[in-house]
mmCIF file of C-alpha atoms in Angstrom:
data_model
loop_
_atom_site.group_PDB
_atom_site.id
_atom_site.type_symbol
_atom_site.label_atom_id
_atom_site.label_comp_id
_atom_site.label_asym_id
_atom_site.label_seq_id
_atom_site.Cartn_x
_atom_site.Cartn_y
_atom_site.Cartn_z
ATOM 1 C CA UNK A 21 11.513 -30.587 -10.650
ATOM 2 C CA UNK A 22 10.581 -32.324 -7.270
ATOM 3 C CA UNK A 23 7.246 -33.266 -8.266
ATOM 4 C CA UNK A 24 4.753 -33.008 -11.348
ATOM 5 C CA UNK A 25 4.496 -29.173 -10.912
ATOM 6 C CA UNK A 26 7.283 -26.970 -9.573
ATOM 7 C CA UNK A 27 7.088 -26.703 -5.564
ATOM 8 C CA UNK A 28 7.015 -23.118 -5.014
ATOM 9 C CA UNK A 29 7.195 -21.553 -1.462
ATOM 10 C CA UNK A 30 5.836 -17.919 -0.760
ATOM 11 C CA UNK A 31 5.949 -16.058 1.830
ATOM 12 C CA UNK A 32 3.179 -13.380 2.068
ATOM 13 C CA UNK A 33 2.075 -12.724 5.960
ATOM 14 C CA UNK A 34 -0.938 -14.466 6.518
ATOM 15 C CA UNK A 35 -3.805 -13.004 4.807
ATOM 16 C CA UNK A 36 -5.213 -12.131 1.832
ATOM 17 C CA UNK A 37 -1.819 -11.443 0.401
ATOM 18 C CA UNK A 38 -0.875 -15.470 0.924
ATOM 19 C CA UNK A 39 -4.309 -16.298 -0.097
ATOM 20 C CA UNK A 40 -3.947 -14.433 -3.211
ATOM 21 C CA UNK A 41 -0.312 -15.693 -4.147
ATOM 22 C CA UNK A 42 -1.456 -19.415 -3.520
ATOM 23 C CA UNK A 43 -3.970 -19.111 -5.865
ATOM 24 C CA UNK A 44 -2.041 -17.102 -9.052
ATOM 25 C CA UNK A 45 0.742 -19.844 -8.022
ATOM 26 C CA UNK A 46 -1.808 -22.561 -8.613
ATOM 27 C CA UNK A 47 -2.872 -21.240 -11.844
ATOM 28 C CA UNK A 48 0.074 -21.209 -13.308
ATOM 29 C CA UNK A 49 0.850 -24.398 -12.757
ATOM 30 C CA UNK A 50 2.898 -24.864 -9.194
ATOM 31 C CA UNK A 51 2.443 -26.471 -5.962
ATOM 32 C CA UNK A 52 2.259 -23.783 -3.411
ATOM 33 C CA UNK A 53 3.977 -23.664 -0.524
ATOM 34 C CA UNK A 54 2.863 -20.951 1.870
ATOM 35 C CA UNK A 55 5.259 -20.164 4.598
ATOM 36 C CA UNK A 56 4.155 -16.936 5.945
ATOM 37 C CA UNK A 57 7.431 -15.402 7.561
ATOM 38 C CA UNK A 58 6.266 -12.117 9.407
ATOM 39 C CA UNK A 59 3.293 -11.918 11.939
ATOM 40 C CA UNK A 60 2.077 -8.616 12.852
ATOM 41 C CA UNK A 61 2.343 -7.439 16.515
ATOM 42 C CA UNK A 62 0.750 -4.133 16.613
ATOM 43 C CA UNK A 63 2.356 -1.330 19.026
ATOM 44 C CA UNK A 64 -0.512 0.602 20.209
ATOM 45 C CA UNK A 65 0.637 3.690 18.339
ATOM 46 C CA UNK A 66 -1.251 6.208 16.292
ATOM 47 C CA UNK A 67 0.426 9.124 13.893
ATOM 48 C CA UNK A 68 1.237 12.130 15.125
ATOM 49 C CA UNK A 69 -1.692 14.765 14.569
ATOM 50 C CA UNK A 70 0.099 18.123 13.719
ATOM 51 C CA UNK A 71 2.102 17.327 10.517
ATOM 52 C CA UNK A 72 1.914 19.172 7.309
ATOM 53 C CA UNK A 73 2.419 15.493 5.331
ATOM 54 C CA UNK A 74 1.849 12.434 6.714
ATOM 55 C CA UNK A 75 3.765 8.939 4.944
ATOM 56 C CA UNK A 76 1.406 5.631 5.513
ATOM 57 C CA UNK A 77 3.674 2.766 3.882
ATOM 58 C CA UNK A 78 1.612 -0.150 3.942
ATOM 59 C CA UNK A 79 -1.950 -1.246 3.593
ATOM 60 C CA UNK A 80 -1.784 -2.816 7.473
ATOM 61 C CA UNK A 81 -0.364 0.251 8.976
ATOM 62 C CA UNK A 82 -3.721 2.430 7.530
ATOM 63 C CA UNK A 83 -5.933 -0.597 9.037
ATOM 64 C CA UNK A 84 -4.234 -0.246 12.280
ATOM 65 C CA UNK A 85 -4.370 3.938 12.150
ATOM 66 C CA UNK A 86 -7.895 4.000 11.294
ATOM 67 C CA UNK A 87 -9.010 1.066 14.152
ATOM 68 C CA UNK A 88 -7.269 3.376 16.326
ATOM 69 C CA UNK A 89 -9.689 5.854 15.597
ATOM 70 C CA UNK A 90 -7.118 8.139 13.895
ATOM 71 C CA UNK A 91 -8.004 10.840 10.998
ATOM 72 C CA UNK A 92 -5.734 12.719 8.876
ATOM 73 C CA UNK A 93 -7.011 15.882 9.334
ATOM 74 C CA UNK A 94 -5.481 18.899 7.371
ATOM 75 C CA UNK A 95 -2.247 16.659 6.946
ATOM 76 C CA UNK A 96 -1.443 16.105 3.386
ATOM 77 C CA UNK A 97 -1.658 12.638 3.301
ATOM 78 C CA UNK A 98 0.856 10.598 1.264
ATOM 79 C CA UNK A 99 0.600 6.499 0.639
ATOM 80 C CA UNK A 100 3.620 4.764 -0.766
ATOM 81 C CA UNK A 101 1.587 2.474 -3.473
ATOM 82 C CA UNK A 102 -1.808 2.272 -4.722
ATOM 83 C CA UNK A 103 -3.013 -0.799 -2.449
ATOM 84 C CA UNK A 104 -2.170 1.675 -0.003
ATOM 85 C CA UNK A 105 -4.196 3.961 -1.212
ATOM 86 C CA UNK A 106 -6.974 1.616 -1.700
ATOM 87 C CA UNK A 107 -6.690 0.855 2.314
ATOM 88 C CA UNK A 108 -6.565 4.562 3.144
ATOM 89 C CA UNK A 109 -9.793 5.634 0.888
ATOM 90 C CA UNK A 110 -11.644 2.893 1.877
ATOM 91 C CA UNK A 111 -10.806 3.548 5.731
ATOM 92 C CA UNK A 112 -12.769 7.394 4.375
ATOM 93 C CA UNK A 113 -9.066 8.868 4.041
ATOM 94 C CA UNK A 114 -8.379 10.887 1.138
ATOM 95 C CA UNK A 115 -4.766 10.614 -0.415
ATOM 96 C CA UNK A 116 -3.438 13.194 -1.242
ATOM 97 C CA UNK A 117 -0.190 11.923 -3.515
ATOM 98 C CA UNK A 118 1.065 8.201 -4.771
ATOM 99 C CA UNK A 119 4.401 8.420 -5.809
ATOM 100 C CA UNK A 120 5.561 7.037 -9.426
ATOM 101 C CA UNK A 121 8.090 4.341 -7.526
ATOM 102 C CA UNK A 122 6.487 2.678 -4.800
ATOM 103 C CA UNK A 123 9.598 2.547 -2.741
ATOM 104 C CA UNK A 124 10.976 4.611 0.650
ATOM 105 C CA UNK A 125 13.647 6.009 -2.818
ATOM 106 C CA UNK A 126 10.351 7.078 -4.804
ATOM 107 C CA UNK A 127 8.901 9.310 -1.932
ATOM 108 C CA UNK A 128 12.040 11.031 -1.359
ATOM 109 C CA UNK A 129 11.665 12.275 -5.208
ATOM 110 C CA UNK A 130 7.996 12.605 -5.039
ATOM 111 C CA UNK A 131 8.257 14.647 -1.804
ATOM 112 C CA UNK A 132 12.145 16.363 -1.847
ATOM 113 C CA UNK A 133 11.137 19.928 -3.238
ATOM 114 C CA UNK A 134 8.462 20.557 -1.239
ATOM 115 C CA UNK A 135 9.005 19.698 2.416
ATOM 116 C CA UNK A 136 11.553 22.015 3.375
ATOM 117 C CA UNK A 137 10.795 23.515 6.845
ATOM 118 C CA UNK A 138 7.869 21.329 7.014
ATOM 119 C CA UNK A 139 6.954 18.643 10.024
ATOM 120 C CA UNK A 140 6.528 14.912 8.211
ATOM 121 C CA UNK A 141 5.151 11.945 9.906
ATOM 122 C CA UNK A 142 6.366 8.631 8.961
ATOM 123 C CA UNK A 143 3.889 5.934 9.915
ATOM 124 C CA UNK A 144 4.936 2.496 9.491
ATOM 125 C CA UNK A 145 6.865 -0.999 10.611
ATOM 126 C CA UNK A 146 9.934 -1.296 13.512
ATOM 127 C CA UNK A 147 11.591 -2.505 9.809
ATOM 128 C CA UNK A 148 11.264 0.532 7.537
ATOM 129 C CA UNK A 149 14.194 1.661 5.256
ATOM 130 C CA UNK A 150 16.357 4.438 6.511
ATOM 131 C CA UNK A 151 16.789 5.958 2.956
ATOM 132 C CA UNK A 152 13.100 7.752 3.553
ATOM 133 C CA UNK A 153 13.757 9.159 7.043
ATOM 134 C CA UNK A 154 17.622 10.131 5.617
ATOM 135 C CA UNK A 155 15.947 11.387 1.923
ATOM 136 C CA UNK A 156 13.217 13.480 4.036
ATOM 137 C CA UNK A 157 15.764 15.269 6.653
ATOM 138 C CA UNK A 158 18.322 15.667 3.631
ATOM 139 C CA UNK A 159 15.220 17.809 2.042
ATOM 140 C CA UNK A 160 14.908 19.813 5.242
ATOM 141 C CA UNK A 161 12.187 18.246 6.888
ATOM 142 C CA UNK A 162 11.805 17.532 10.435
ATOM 143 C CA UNK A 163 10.907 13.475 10.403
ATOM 144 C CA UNK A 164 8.880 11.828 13.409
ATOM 145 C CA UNK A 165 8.326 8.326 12.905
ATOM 146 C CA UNK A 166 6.217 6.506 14.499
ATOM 147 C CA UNK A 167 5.907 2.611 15.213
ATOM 148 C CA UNK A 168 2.467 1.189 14.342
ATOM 149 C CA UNK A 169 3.426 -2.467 14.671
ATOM 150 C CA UNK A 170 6.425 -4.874 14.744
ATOM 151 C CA UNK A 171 7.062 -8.032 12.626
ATOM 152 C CA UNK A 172 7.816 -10.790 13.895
ATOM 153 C CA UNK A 173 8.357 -14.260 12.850
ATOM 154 C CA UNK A 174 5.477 -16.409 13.241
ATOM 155 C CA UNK A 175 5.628 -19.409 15.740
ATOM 156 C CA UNK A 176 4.631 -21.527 13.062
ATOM 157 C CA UNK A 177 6.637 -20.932 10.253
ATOM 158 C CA UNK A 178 9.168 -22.819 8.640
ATOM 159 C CA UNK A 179 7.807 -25.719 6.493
ATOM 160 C CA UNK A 180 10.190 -24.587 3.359
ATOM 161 C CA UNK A 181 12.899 -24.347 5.505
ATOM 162 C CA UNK A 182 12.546 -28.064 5.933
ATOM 163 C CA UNK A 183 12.008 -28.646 2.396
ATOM 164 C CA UNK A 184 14.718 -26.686 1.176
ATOM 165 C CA UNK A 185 17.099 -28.831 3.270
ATOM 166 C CA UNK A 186 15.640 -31.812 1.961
ATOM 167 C CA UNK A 187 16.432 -30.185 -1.690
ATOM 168 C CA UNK A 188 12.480 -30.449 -1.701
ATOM 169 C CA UNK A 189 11.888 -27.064 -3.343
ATOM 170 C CA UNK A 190 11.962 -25.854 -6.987
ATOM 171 C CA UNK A 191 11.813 -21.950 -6.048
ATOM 172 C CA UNK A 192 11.390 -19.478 -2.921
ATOM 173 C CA UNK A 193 10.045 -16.182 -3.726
ATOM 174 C CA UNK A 194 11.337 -13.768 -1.041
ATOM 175 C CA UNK A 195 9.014 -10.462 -0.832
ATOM 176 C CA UNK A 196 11.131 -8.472 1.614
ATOM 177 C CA UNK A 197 14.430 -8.665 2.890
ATOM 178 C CA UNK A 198 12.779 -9.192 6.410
ATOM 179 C CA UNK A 199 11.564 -12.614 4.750
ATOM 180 C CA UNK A 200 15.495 -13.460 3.989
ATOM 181 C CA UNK A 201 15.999 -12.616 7.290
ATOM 182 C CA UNK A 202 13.657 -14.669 9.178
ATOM 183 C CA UNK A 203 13.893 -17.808 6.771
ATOM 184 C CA UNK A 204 17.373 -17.725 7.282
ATOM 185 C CA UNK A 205 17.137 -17.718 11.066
ATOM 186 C CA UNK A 206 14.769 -20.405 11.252
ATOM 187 C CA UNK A 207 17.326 -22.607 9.333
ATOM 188 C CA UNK A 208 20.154 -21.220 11.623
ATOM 189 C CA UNK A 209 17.906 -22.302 14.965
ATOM 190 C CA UNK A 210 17.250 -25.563 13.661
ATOM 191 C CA UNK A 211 20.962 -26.081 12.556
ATOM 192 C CA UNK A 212 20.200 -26.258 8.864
ATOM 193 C CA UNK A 213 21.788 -23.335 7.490
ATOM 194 C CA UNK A 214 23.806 -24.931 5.558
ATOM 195 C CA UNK A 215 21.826 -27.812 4.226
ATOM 196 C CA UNK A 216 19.502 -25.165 3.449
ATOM 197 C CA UNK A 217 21.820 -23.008 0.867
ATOM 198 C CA UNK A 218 22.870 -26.225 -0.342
ATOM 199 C CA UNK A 219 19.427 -27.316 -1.540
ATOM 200 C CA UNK A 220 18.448 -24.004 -3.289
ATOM 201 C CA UNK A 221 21.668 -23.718 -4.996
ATOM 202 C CA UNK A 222 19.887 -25.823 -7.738
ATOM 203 C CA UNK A 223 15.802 -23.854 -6.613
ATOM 204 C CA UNK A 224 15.136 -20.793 -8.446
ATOM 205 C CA UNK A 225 15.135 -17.890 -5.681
ATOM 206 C CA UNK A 226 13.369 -15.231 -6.404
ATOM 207 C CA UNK A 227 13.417 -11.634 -4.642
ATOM 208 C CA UNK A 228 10.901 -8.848 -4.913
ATOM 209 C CA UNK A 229 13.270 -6.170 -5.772
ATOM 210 C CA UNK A 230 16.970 -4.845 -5.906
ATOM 211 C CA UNK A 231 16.914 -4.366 -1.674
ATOM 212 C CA UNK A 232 15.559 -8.386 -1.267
ATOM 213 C CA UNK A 233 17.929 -9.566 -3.598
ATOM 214 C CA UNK A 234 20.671 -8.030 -2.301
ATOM 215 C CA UNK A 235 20.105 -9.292 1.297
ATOM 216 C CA UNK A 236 19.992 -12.547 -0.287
ATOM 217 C CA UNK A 237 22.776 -12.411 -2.020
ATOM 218 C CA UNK A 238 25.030 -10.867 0.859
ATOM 219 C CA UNK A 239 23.414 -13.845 3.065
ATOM 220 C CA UNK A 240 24.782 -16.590 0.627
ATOM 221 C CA UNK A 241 21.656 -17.225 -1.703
#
């Protein structure tokens, strides 16, 4: 270990989702490193209002619908996970289904027999999977999607990318493949890349699931 407790970077956007991870880290016993690597730069966009199901994948894109002054109407409205959910009732939505795998792969199979010949409005990030716009159309919908926000990597970031290139880090727990992405470009501006993968070559890196790790993996981690 680097220190008395295991350094630990996360990288949450900042929020209450870093907030939150700092403090389970600390609890169990690392030294937290928050890094947030995606800032949110909202678009200006609202959903469509004339779709029989309407997809909300994340808990900033129903905070950004509902400041917007949008309602769901009669759509039958669909959130990919329950903090999702959570957002969407608590913005007075009412959810209408929460699929059993809170993935773009999950709605496809909570949605596939059921939209065929129907309009579907994906809501969401300039970074959402293809497989639910593909999965959808391959069911017979017809797919809008529409842009709430864009993220981008914050002007600040990129304290563990020094660290890791010092060999200064005992984990990095990567919680999209967006946060591969951007980590890895920070190193790459600042001509670290490779001093980088050298120092976690001995770190535990962590991914959040099979699509993170494989990014990862593919970029050399």
């Amino acid at each position: 270990m680097t220190g008395d407790r295991p350094r630990v970077a996360v990288f949450r956007p900042d929020d209450e989702r870093i907030e939150a991870a700092v403090d389970l880290l600390d609890d169990l016993g690392a030294d937290p490193v928050p890094d947030p690597m995606l800032a949110i730069d909202p678009t200006g966009a609202t959903p469509r209002t004339d779709a029989a199901v309407t997809i909300l994948t994340s808990k900033t894109g129903v905070e950004l619908a509902a400041a917007a002054g949008w309602e769901p109407g009669a759509t039958r409205l669909v959130a990919i996970g329950p903090s999702t959910a959570e957002a969407a009732e608590s913005a007075g939505f009412d959810v209408d289904l929460v699929p059993e795998e809170y993935t773009s792969s999950g709605l496809v199979t909570a949605l596939e027999n059921s939209v065929d010949g129907e309009r579907v409005e994906v809501a969401r990030s300039d970074h959402g999977s293809p497989v639910l716009l593909d999965g959808l159309a391959a069911a017979g919908a017809y797919v809008h999607e529409t842009v709430l926000y864009e993220l981008v990597v914050p002007s600040e970031a990129g304290e563990s990318v020094e660290l890791a290139a010092a060999g200064d880090l005992d984990a990095v727990l990567f919680t999209s493949s967006l946060t591969v992405e951007h980590f890895l470009s920070i190193a790459a501006e600042r001509g670290l890349e490779a001093d980088v993968k050298a120092g976690l070559e001995t770190a535990l890196v962590g991914a959040i699931g099979s699509p993170t790790a494989e990014t990862a993996a593919v970029a050399g981690l």
